Amino acid sequence: MRKKVVIANWKMNYDFHETTSFIRNFLKIVFERKINHDNKEIILSPSFPFLHISNQILQGTTLNIAAQNIHQSDKGSYTGEVSAFMLKSLGIRKVILGHSERRKFFFEKNDLLSKKIKMALKYSLDIIFCVGESSLERSKNKQFEVIKSQLKETVFHCSSDEMKYFYIAYEPIWAIGTGKTATIEQAQTMHEFIRSLFFNKYGQSISDEISILYGGSINELNAKDLFNQKDIDGGLIGRSSLEMEKFLKIVQS
Ligand code: PGA
């Protein structure tokens, strides 16, 4: 059975107090309201300085933490960078790679992302790997080609055995932070296509097992319809994960 997954990508938003109080309140509410989360994986992604405390607060719960980035080396003279080697020493087990904001603002291309994937795997980190097309690419009907090459030049360099470390997040760039969600049809069609690429490359069981999440302006109103699609296994949530009640509704969807 494929995992259902909800990820809160807090990006560069919350400070120490906001991060820790969100997590503590979230746990309290889930407990008090008896929100059933047995059959799903909930992952929170705070900024680097708060990973350790967040992980400590979540000890003994089923919730997980993901970092938002790593450097492609494990050690060295790279002022200001953080590596998989360091995350591992904190007990962090997951990382988001290939987010379109990293591709756009930090010029991360597929060859660099491939190196980051290799480094994450060296330290056995699970990878939430993001792919997505721009609005221009979609207007030219190039979305399938773009997603295929993003996967071919990165994730598809990995072996079948390494696939257990991956989640894929389809995040059309034009839907991120814009309030403009992909339609149910656009999202399901792309997810089915992505699954077929995994089928062609790795076969039936891996394509059946891999969790493919949607991201891009998910909110408490559209989450349920999206998550009901047969190839959509959950979501990577930005803006709506910053508001507790909205995020709780998304989790319950
Ligand atoms: P959004 O962000 O939900 O604010 O569109 C999603 C993301 O960037 O992962």
JSON list of N, CA and C in Angstrom, two decimals, residues 76-145:
[
{"chain": "A", "resi": 76, "resn": "GLY", "atom": "N", "xyz": [33.47, 20.65, 4.12]},
{"chain": "A", "resi": 76, "resn": "GLY", "atom": "CA", "xyz": [34.42, 21.46, 3.36]},
{"chain": "A", "resi": 76, "resn": "GLY", "atom": "C", "xyz": [34.24, 22.94, 3.57]},
{"chain": "A", "resi": 77, "resn": "SER", "atom": "N", "xyz": [34.98, 23.71, 2.77]},
{"chain": "A", "resi": 77, "resn": "SER", "atom": "CA", "xyz": [35.00, 25.16, 2.92]},
{"chain": "A", "resi": 77, "resn": "SER", "atom": "C", "xyz": [33.86, 25.76, 2.09]},
{"chain": "A", "resi": 78, "resn": "TYR", "atom": "N", "xyz": [32.67, 25.65, 2.62]},
{"chain": "A", "resi": 78, "resn": "TYR", "atom": "CA", "xyz": [31.49, 26.18, 1.91]},
{"chain": "A", "resi": 78, "resn": "TYR", "atom": "C", "xyz": [30.71, 27.02, 2.92]},
{"chain": "A", "resi": 79, "resn": "THR", "atom": "N", "xyz": [31.22, 28.20, 3.18]},
{"chain": "A", "resi": 79, "resn": "THR", "atom": "CA", "xyz": [30.67, 29.06, 4.22]},
{"chain": "A", "resi": 79, "resn": "THR", "atom": "C", "xyz": [29.15, 29.22, 4.08]},
{"chain": "A", "resi": 80, "resn": "GLY", "atom": "N", "xyz": [28.48, 28.95, 5.16]},
{"chain": "A", "resi": 80, "resn": "GLY", "atom": "CA", "xyz": [27.03, 29.17, 5.17]},
{"chain": "A", "resi": 80, "resn": "GLY", "atom": "C", "xyz": [26.20, 27.98, 4.75]},
{"chain": "A", "resi": 81, "resn": "GLU", "atom": "N", "xyz": [26.84, 26.91, 4.34]},
{"chain": "A", "resi": 81, "resn": "GLU", "atom": "CA", "xyz": [26.08, 25.75, 3.84]},
{"chain": "A", "resi": 81, "resn": "GLU", "atom": "C", "xyz": [25.86, 24.70, 4.93]},
{"chain": "A", "resi": 82, "resn": "VAL", "atom": "N", "xyz": [24.91, 23.82, 4.67]},
{"chain": "A", "resi": 82, "resn": "VAL", "atom": "CA", "xyz": [24.57, 22.74, 5.61]},
{"chain": "A", "resi": 82, "resn": "VAL", "atom": "C", "xyz": [24.54, 21.43, 4.82]},
{"chain": "A", "resi": 83, "resn": "SER", "atom": "N", "xyz": [25.10, 20.38, 5.41]},
{"chain": "A", "resi": 83, "resn": "SER", "atom": "CA", "xyz": [25.22, 19.13, 4.65]},
{"chain": "A", "resi": 83, "resn": "SER", "atom": "C", "xyz": [24.36, 18.00, 5.22]},
{"chain": "A", "resi": 84, "resn": "ALA", "atom": "N", "xyz": [24.22, 16.98, 4.40]},
{"chain": "A", "resi": 84, "resn": "ALA", "atom": "CA", "xyz": [23.50, 15.77, 4.80]},
{"chain": "A", "resi": 84, "resn": "ALA", "atom": "C", "xyz": [24.18, 15.11, 6.01]},
{"chain": "A", "resi": 85, "resn": "PHE", "atom": "N", "xyz": [25.51, 15.16, 5.98]},
{"chain": "A", "resi": 85, "resn": "PHE", "atom": "CA", "xyz": [26.32, 14.63, 7.08]},
{"chain": "A", "resi": 85, "resn": "PHE", "atom": "C", "xyz": [25.91, 15.27, 8.42]},
{"chain": "A", "resi": 86, "resn": "MET", "atom": "N", "xyz": [25.70, 16.59, 8.38]},
{"chain": "A", "resi": 86, "resn": "MET", "atom": "CA", "xyz": [25.30, 17.31, 9.61]},
{"chain": "A", "resi": 86, "resn": "MET", "atom": "C", "xyz": [23.88, 16.95, 10.03]},
{"chain": "A", "resi": 87, "resn": "LEU", "atom": "N", "xyz": [22.98, 16.89, 9.04]},
{"chain": "A", "resi": 87, "resn": "LEU", "atom": "CA", "xyz": [21.58, 16.56, 9.35]},
{"chain": "A", "resi": 87, "resn": "LEU", "atom": "C", "xyz": [21.49, 15.19, 9.99]},
{"chain": "A", "resi": 88, "resn": "LYS", "atom": "N", "xyz": [22.26, 14.28, 9.41]},
{"chain": "A", "resi": 88, "resn": "LYS", "atom": "CA", "xyz": [22.23, 12.91, 9.92]},
{"chain": "A", "resi": 88, "resn": "LYS", "atom": "C", "xyz": [22.63, 12.88, 11.39]},
{"chain": "A", "resi": 89, "resn": "SER", "atom": "N", "xyz": [23.62, 13.72, 11.73]},
{"chain": "A", "resi": 89, "resn": "SER", "atom": "CA", "xyz": [24.09, 13.72, 13.13]},
{"chain": "A", "resi": 89, "resn": "SER", "atom": "C", "xyz": [23.03, 14.27, 14.09]},
{"chain": "A", "resi": 90, "resn": "LEU", "atom": "N", "xyz": [22.03, 14.98, 13.53]},
{"chain": "A", "resi": 90, "resn": "LEU", "atom": "CA", "xyz": [20.92, 15.48, 14.36]},
{"chain": "A", "resi": 90, "resn": "LEU", "atom": "C", "xyz": [19.76, 14.49, 14.40]},
{"chain": "A", "resi": 91, "resn": "GLY", "atom": "N", "xyz": [19.87, 13.43, 13.63]},
{"chain": "A", "resi": 91, "resn": "GLY", "atom": "CA", "xyz": [18.77, 12.47, 13.57]},
{"chain": "A", "resi": 91, "resn": "GLY", "atom": "C", "xyz": [17.69, 12.89, 12.57]},
{"chain": "A", "resi": 92, "resn": "ILE", "atom": "N", "xyz": [18.00, 13.84, 11.68]},
{"chain": "A", "resi": 92, "resn": "ILE", "atom": "CA", "xyz": [17.05, 14.22, 10.63]},
{"chain": "A", "resi": 92, "resn": "ILE", "atom": "C", "xyz": [17.13, 13.17, 9.52]},
{"chain": "A", "resi": 93, "resn": "ARG", "atom": "N", "xyz": [15.97, 12.73, 9.05]},
{"chain": "A", "resi": 93, "resn": "ARG", "atom": "CA", "xyz": [16.00, 11.61, 8.10]},
{"chain": "A", "resi": 93, "resn": "ARG", "atom": "C", "xyz": [15.42, 11.94, 6.73]},
{"chain": "A", "resi": 94, "resn": "LYS", "atom": "N", "xyz": [15.00, 13.20, 6.54]},
{"chain": "A", "resi": 94, "resn": "LYS", "atom": "CA", "xyz": [14.36, 13.54, 5.26]},
{"chain": "A", "resi": 94, "resn": "LYS", "atom": "C", "xyz": [14.82, 14.92, 4.79]},
{"chain": "A", "resi": 95, "resn": "VAL", "atom": "N", "xyz": [14.78, 15.09, 3.46]},
{"chain": "A", "resi": 95, "resn": "VAL", "atom": "CA", "xyz": [15.12, 16.39, 2.90]},
{"chain": "A", "resi": 95, "resn": "VAL", "atom": "C", "xyz": [14.30, 16.65, 1.64]},
{"chain": "A", "resi": 96, "resn": "ILE", "atom": "N", "xyz": [13.93, 17.92, 1.45]},
{"chain": "A", "resi": 96, "resn": "ILE", "atom": "CA", "xyz": [13.25, 18.33, 0.22]},
{"chain": "A", "resi": 96, "resn": "ILE", "atom": "C", "xyz": [14.34, 18.76, -0.77]},
{"chain": "A", "resi": 97, "resn": "LEU", "atom": "N", "xyz": [14.30, 18.25, -1.98]},
{"chain": "A", "resi": 97, "resn": "LEU", "atom": "CA", "xyz": [15.25, 18.67, -3.01]},
{"chain": "A", "resi": 97, "resn": "LEU", "atom": "C", "xyz": [14.51, 19.05, -4.29]},
{"chain": "A", "resi": 98, "resn": "GLY", "atom": "N", "xyz": [15.10, 19.98, -5.03]},
{"chain": "A", "resi": 98, "resn": "GLY", "atom": "CA", "xyz": [14.56, 20.32, -6.34]},
{"chain": "A", "resi": 98, "resn": "GLY", "atom": "C", "xyz": [13.36, 21.24, -6.30]},
{"chain": "A", "resi": 99, "resn": "HIS", "atom": "N", "xyz": [13.10, 21.86, -5.14]},
{"chain": "A", "resi": 99, "resn": "HIS", "atom": "CA", "xyz": [11.95, 22.77, -5.09]},
{"chain": "A", "resi": 99, "resn": "HIS", "atom": "C", "xyz": [12.17, 23.89, -6.12]},
{"chain": "A", "resi": 100, "resn": "SER", "atom": "N", "xyz": [11.09, 24.34, -6.74]},
{"chain": "A", "resi": 100, "resn": "SER", "atom": "CA", "xyz": [11.24, 25.34, -7.82]},
{"chain": "A", "resi": 100, "resn": "SER", "atom": "C", "xyz": [11.83, 26.66, -7.31]},
{"chain": "A", "resi": 101, "resn": "GLU", "atom": "N", "xyz": [11.64, 26.95, -6.02]},
{"chain": "A", "resi": 101, "resn": "GLU", "atom": "CA", "xyz": [12.26, 28.18, -5.49]},
{"chain": "A", "resi": 101, "resn": "GLU", "atom": "C", "xyz": [13.78, 28.03, -5.42]},
{"chain": "A", "resi": 102, "resn": "ARG", "atom": "N", "xyz": [14.25, 26.83, -5.14]},
{"chain": "A", "resi": 102, "resn": "ARG", "atom": "CA", "xyz": [15.70, 26.58, -5.18]},
{"chain": "A", "resi": 102, "resn": "ARG", "atom": "C", "xyz": [16.20, 26.63, -6.62]},
{"chain": "A", "resi": 103, "resn": "ARG", "atom": "N", "xyz": [15.41, 26.09, -7.53]},
{"chain": "A", "resi": 103, "resn": "ARG", "atom": "CA", "xyz": [15.82, 26.11, -8.95]},
{"chain": "A", "resi": 103, "resn": "ARG", "atom": "C", "xyz": [15.88, 27.55, -9.45]},
{"chain": "A", "resi": 104, "resn": "LYS", "atom": "N", "xyz": [14.87, 28.36, -9.04]},
{"chain": "A", "resi": 104, "resn": "LYS", "atom": "CA", "xyz": [14.78, 29.72, -9.56]},
{"chain": "A", "resi": 104, "resn": "LYS", "atom": "C", "xyz": [15.74, 30.70, -8.88]},
{"chain": "A", "resi": 105, "resn": "PHE", "atom": "N", "xyz": [15.72, 30.74, -7.55]},
{"chain": "A", "resi": 105, "resn": "PHE", "atom": "CA", "xyz": [16.50, 31.77, -6.86]},
{"chain": "A", "resi": 105, "resn": "PHE", "atom": "C", "xyz": [17.94, 31.36, -6.58]},
{"chain": "A", "resi": 106, "resn": "PHE", "atom": "N", "xyz": [18.21, 30.07, -6.60]},
{"chain": "A", "resi": 106, "resn": "PHE", "atom": "CA", "xyz": [19.57, 29.61, -6.29]},
{"chain": "A", "resi": 106, "resn": "PHE", "atom": "C", "xyz": [20.17, 28.83, -7.46]},
{"chain": "A", "resi": 107, "resn": "PHE", "atom": "N", "xyz": [19.51, 28.95, -8.60]},
{"chain": "A", "resi": 107, "resn": "PHE", "atom": "CA", "xyz": [20.03, 28.42, -9.87]},
{"chain": "A", "resi": 107, "resn": "PHE", "atom": "C", "xyz": [20.38, 26.94, -9.81]},
{"chain": "A", "resi": 108, "resn": "GLU", "atom": "N", "xyz": [19.59, 26.17, -9.09]},
{"chain": "A", "resi": 108, "resn": "GLU", "atom": "CA", "xyz": [19.87, 24.73, -8.99]},
{"chain": "A", "resi": 108, "resn": "GLU", "atom": "C", "xyz": [19.34, 24.03, -10.24]},
{"chain": "A", "resi": 109, "resn": "LYS", "atom": "N", "xyz": [20.26, 23.42, -10.96]},
{"chain": "A", "resi": 109, "resn": "LYS", "atom": "CA", "xyz": [19.90, 22.72, -12.19]},
{"chain": "A", "resi": 109, "resn": "LYS", "atom": "C", "xyz": [19.94, 21.21, -11.94]},
{"chain": "A", "resi": 110, "resn": "ASN", "atom": "N", "xyz": [19.49, 20.47, -12.94]},
{"chain": "A", "resi": 110, "resn": "ASN", "atom": "CA", "xyz": [19.38, 19.02, -12.76]},
{"chain": "A", "resi": 110, "resn": "ASN", "atom": "C", "xyz": [20.72, 18.35, -12.39]},
{"chain": "A", "resi": 111, "resn": "ASP", "atom": "N", "xyz": [21.83, 18.84, -12.98]},
{"chain": "A", "resi": 111, "resn": "ASP", "atom": "CA", "xyz": [23.10, 18.17, -12.67]},
{"chain": "A", "resi": 111, "resn": "ASP", "atom": "C", "xyz": [23.50, 18.40, -11.21]},
{"chain": "A", "resi": 112, "resn": "LEU", "atom": "N", "xyz": [23.24, 19.60, -10.70]},
{"chain": "A", "resi": 112, "resn": "LEU", "atom": "CA", "xyz": [23.53, 19.86, -9.28]},
{"chain": "A", "resi": 112, "resn": "LEU", "atom": "C", "xyz": [22.59, 19.03, -8.39]},
{"chain": "A", "resi": 113, "resn": "LEU", "atom": "N", "xyz": [21.32, 18.98, -8.79]},
{"chain": "A", "resi": 113, "resn": "LEU", "atom": "CA", "xyz": [20.35, 18.22, -7.99]},
{"chain": "A", "resi": 113, "resn": "LEU", "atom": "C", "xyz": [20.71, 16.74, -7.94]},
{"chain": "A", "resi": 114, "resn": "SER", "atom": "N", "xyz": [21.28, 16.26, -9.03]},
{"chain": "A", "resi": 114, "resn": "SER", "atom": "CA", "xyz": [21.74, 14.88, -9.06]},
{"chain": "A", "resi": 114, "resn": "SER", "atom": "C", "xyz": [22.82, 14.64, -8.01]},
{"chain": "A", "resi": 115, "resn": "LYS", "atom": "N", "xyz": [23.71, 15.61, -7.87]},
{"chain": "A", "resi": 115, "resn": "LYS", "atom": "CA", "xyz": [24.78, 15.49, -6.86]},
{"chain": "A", "resi": 115, "resn": "LYS", "atom": "C", "xyz": [24.18, 15.54, -5.45]},
{"chain": "A", "resi": 116, "resn": "LYS", "atom": "N", "xyz": [23.17, 16.39, -5.27]},
{"chain": "A", "resi": 116, "resn": "LYS", "atom": "CA", "xyz": [22.53, 16.49, -3.95]},
{"chain": "A", "resi": 116, "resn": "LYS", "atom": "C", "xyz": [21.80, 15.19, -3.61]},
{"chain": "A", "resi": 117, "resn": "ILE", "atom": "N", "xyz": [21.19, 14.59, -4.63]},
{"chain": "A", "resi": 117, "resn": "ILE", "atom": "CA", "xyz": [20.51, 13.31, -4.42]},
{"chain": "A", "resi": 117, "resn": "ILE", "atom": "C", "xyz": [21.53, 12.27, -3.95]},
{"chain": "A", "resi": 118, "resn": "LYS", "atom": "N", "xyz": [22.67, 12.25, -4.62]},
{"chain": "A", "resi": 118, "resn": "LYS", "atom": "CA", "xyz": [23.71, 11.27, -4.28]},
{"chain": "A", "resi": 118, "resn": "LYS", "atom": "C", "xyz": [24.15, 11.45, -2.82]},
{"chain": "A", "resi": 119, "resn": "MET", "atom": "N", "xyz": [24.31, 12.71, -2.44]},
{"chain": "A", "resi": 119, "resn": "MET", "atom": "CA", "xyz": [24.75, 12.99, -1.07]},
{"chain": "A", "resi": 119, "resn": "MET", "atom": "C", "xyz": [23.67, 12.59, -0.05]},
{"chain": "A", "resi": 120, "resn": "ALA", "atom": "N", "xyz": [22.41, 12.89, -0.38]},
{"chain": "A", "resi": 120, "resn": "ALA", "atom": "CA", "xyz": [21.33, 12.51, 0.54]},
{"chain": "A", "resi": 120, "resn": "ALA", "atom": "C", "xyz": [21.31, 10.99, 0.70]},
{"chain": "A", "resi": 121, "resn": "LEU", "atom": "N", "xyz": [21.49, 10.27, -0.39]},
{"chain": "A", "resi": 121, "resn": "LEU", "atom": "CA", "xyz": [21.44, 8.80, -0.33]},
{"chain": "A", "resi": 121, "resn": "LEU", "atom": "C", "xyz": [22.64, 8.25, 0.44]},
{"chain": "A", "resi": 122, "resn": "LYS", "atom": "N", "xyz": [23.77, 8.93, 0.31]},
{"chain": "A", "resi": 122, "resn": "LYS", "atom": "CA", "xyz": [24.97, 8.49, 1.05]},
{"chain": "A", "resi": 122, "resn": "LYS", "atom": "C", "xyz": [24.67, 8.45, 2.55]},
{"chain": "A", "resi": 123, "resn": "TYR", "atom": "N", "xyz": [23.83, 9.39, 3.01]},
{"chain": "A", "resi": 123, "resn": "TYR", "atom": "CA", "xyz": [23.49, 9.43, 4.44]},
{"chain": "A", "resi": 123, "resn": "TYR", "atom": "C", "xyz": [22.09, 8.87, 4.71]},
{"chain": "A", "resi": 124, "resn": "SER", "atom": "N", "xyz": [21.60, 8.10, 3.75]},
{"chain": "A", "resi": 124, "resn": "SER", "atom": "CA", "xyz": [20.29, 7.42, 3.89]},
{"chain": "A", "resi": 124, "resn": "SER", "atom": "C", "xyz": [19.15, 8.37, 4.24]},
{"chain": "A", "resi": 125, "resn": "LEU", "atom": "N", "xyz": [19.18, 9.58, 3.68]},
{"chain": "A", "resi": 125, "resn": "LEU", "atom": "CA", "xyz": [18.05, 10.50, 3.90]},
{"chain": "A", "resi": 125, "resn": "LEU", "atom": "C", "xyz": [16.97, 10.19, 2.87]},
{"chain": "A", "resi": 126, "resn": "ASP", "atom": "N", "xyz": [15.71, 10.22, 3.30]},
{"chain": "A", "resi": 126, "resn": "ASP", "atom": "CA", "xyz": [14.61, 10.16, 2.34]},
{"chain": "A", "resi": 126, "resn": "ASP", "atom": "C", "xyz": [14.56, 11.48, 1.59]},
{"chain": "A", "resi": 127, "resn": "ILE", "atom": "N", "xyz": [14.17, 11.41, 0.34]},
{"chain": "A", "resi": 127, "resn": "ILE", "atom": "CA", "xyz": [14.19, 12.62, -0.51]},
{"chain": "A", "resi": 127, "resn": "ILE", "atom": "C", "xyz": [12.79, 12.92, -1.02]},
{"chain": "A", "resi": 128, "resn": "ILE", "atom": "N", "xyz": [12.34, 14.12, -0.74]},
{"chain": "A", "resi": 128, "resn": "ILE", "atom": "CA", "xyz": [11.09, 14.59, -1.34]},
{"chain": "A", "resi": 128, "resn": "ILE", "atom": "C", "xyz": [11.53, 15.40, -2.55]},
{"chain": "A", "resi": 129, "resn": "PHE", "atom": "N", "xyz": [11.41, 14.80, -3.72]},
{"chain": "A", "resi": 129, "resn": "PHE", "atom": "CA", "xyz": [11.97, 15.44, -4.92]},
{"chain": "A", "resi": 129, "resn": "PHE", "atom": "C", "xyz": [10.88, 16.14, -5.71]},
{"chain": "A", "resi": 130, "resn": "CYS", "atom": "N", "xyz": [11.09, 17.44, -5.95]},
{"chain": "A", "resi": 130, "resn": "CYS", "atom": "CA", "xyz": [10.05, 18.25, -6.62]},
{"chain": "A", "resi": 130, "resn": "CYS", "atom": "C", "xyz": [10.34, 18.41, -8.11]},
{"chain": "A", "resi": 131, "resn": "VAL", "atom": "N", "xyz": [9.29, 18.32, -8.86]},
{"chain": "A", "resi": 131, "resn": "VAL", "atom": "CA", "xyz": [9.36, 18.60, -10.30]},
{"chain": "A", "resi": 131, "resn": "VAL", "atom": "C", "xyz": [8.17, 19.51, -10.66]},
{"chain": "A", "resi": 132, "resn": "GLY", "atom": "N", "xyz": [8.30, 20.24, -11.74]},
{"chain": "A", "resi": 132, "resn": "GLY", "atom": "CA", "xyz": [7.18, 21.10, -12.13]},
{"chain": "A", "resi": 132, "resn": "GLY", "atom": "C", "xyz": [7.53, 21.95, -13.33]},
{"chain": "A", "resi": 133, "resn": "GLU", "atom": "N", "xyz": [6.51, 22.28, -14.11]},
{"chain": "A", "resi": 133, "resn": "GLU", "atom": "CA", "xyz": [6.73, 23.10, -15.31]},
{"chain": "A", "resi": 133, "resn": "GLU", "atom": "C", "xyz": [6.30, 24.54, -15.07]},
{"chain": "A", "resi": 134, "resn": "SER", "atom": "N", "xyz": [6.83, 25.44, -15.88]},
{"chain": "A", "resi": 134, "resn": "SER", "atom": "CA", "xyz": [6.42, 26.85, -15.78]},
{"chain": "A", "resi": 134, "resn": "SER", "atom": "C", "xyz": [5.13, 27.06, -16.57]},
{"chain": "A", "resi": 135, "resn": "SER", "atom": "N", "xyz": [4.54, 28.24, -16.41]},
{"chain": "A", "resi": 135, "resn": "SER", "atom": "CA", "xyz": [3.30, 28.50, -17.16]},
{"chain": "A", "resi": 135, "resn": "SER", "atom": "C", "xyz": [3.59, 28.60, -18.65]},
{"chain": "A", "resi": 136, "resn": "LEU", "atom": "N", "xyz": [4.75, 29.13, -19.00]},
{"chain": "A", "resi": 136, "resn": "LEU", "atom": "CA", "xyz": [5.12, 29.22, -20.42]},
{"chain": "A", "resi": 136, "resn": "LEU", "atom": "C", "xyz": [5.23, 27.82, -21.04]},
{"chain": "A", "resi": 137, "resn": "GLU", "atom": "N", "xyz": [5.89, 26.93, -20.29]},
{"chain": "A", "resi": 137, "resn": "GLU", "atom": "CA", "xyz": [6.03, 25.55, -20.79]},
{"chain": "A", "resi": 137, "resn": "GLU", "atom": "C", "xyz": [4.65, 24.90, -20.95]},
{"chain": "A", "resi": 138, "resn": "ARG", "atom": "N", "xyz": [3.77, 25.15, -20.00]},
{"chain": "A", "resi": 138, "resn": "ARG", "atom": "CA", "xyz": [2.43, 24.56, -20.13]},
{"chain": "A", "resi": 138, "resn": "ARG", "atom": "C", "xyz": [1.68, 25.19, -21.30]},
{"chain": "A", "resi": 139, "resn": "SER", "atom": "N", "xyz": [1.85, 26.48, -21.48]},
{"chain": "A", "resi": 139, "resn": "SER", "atom": "CA", "xyz": [1.13, 27.12, -22.58]},
{"chain": "A", "resi": 139, "resn": "SER", "atom": "C", "xyz": [1.59, 26.56, -23.93]},
{"chain": "A", "resi": 140, "resn": "LYS", "atom": "N", "xyz": [2.80, 26.05, -23.97]},
{"chain": "A", "resi": 140, "resn": "LYS", "atom": "CA", "xyz": [3.30, 25.43, -25.22]},
{"chain": "A", "resi": 140, "resn": "LYS", "atom": "C", "xyz": [3.07, 23.92, -25.22]},
{"chain": "A", "resi": 141, "resn": "ASN", "atom": "N", "xyz": [2.31, 23.45, -24.24]},
{"chain": "A", "resi": 141, "resn": "ASN", "atom": "CA", "xyz": [2.01, 22.02, -24.10]},
{"chain": "A", "resi": 141, "resn": "ASN", "atom": "C", "xyz": [3.27, 21.15, -23.93]},
{"chain": "A", "resi": 142, "resn": "LYS", "atom": "N", "xyz": [4.26, 21.73, -23.23]},
{"chain": "A", "resi": 142, "resn": "LYS", "atom": "CA", "xyz": [5.54, 21.02, -23.05]},
{"chain": "A", "resi": 142, "resn": "LYS", "atom": "C", "xyz": [5.66, 20.39, -21.66]},
{"chain": "A", "resi": 143, "resn": "GLN", "atom": "N", "xyz": [4.58, 20.42, -20.87]},
{"chain": "A", "resi": 143, "resn": "GLN", "atom": "CA", "xyz": [4.68, 19.99, -19.48]},
{"chain": "A", "resi": 143, "resn": "GLN", "atom": "C", "xyz": [5.17, 18.55, -19.32]},
{"chain": "A", "resi": 144, "resn": "PHE", "atom": "N", "xyz": [4.73, 17.66, -20.19]},
{"chain": "A", "resi": 144, "resn": "PHE", "atom": "CA", "xyz": [5.10, 16.25, -20.03]},
{"chain": "A", "resi": 144, "resn": "PHE", "atom": "C", "xyz": [6.60, 16.05, -20.34]},
{"chain": "A", "resi": 145, "resn": "GLU", "atom": "N", "xyz": [7.01, 16.72, -21.41]},
{"chain": "A", "resi": 145, "resn": "GLU", "atom": "CA", "xyz": [8.43, 16.68, -21.79]},
{"chain": "A", "resi": 145, "resn": "GLU", "atom": "C", "xyz": [9.33, 17.22, -20.67]}
]
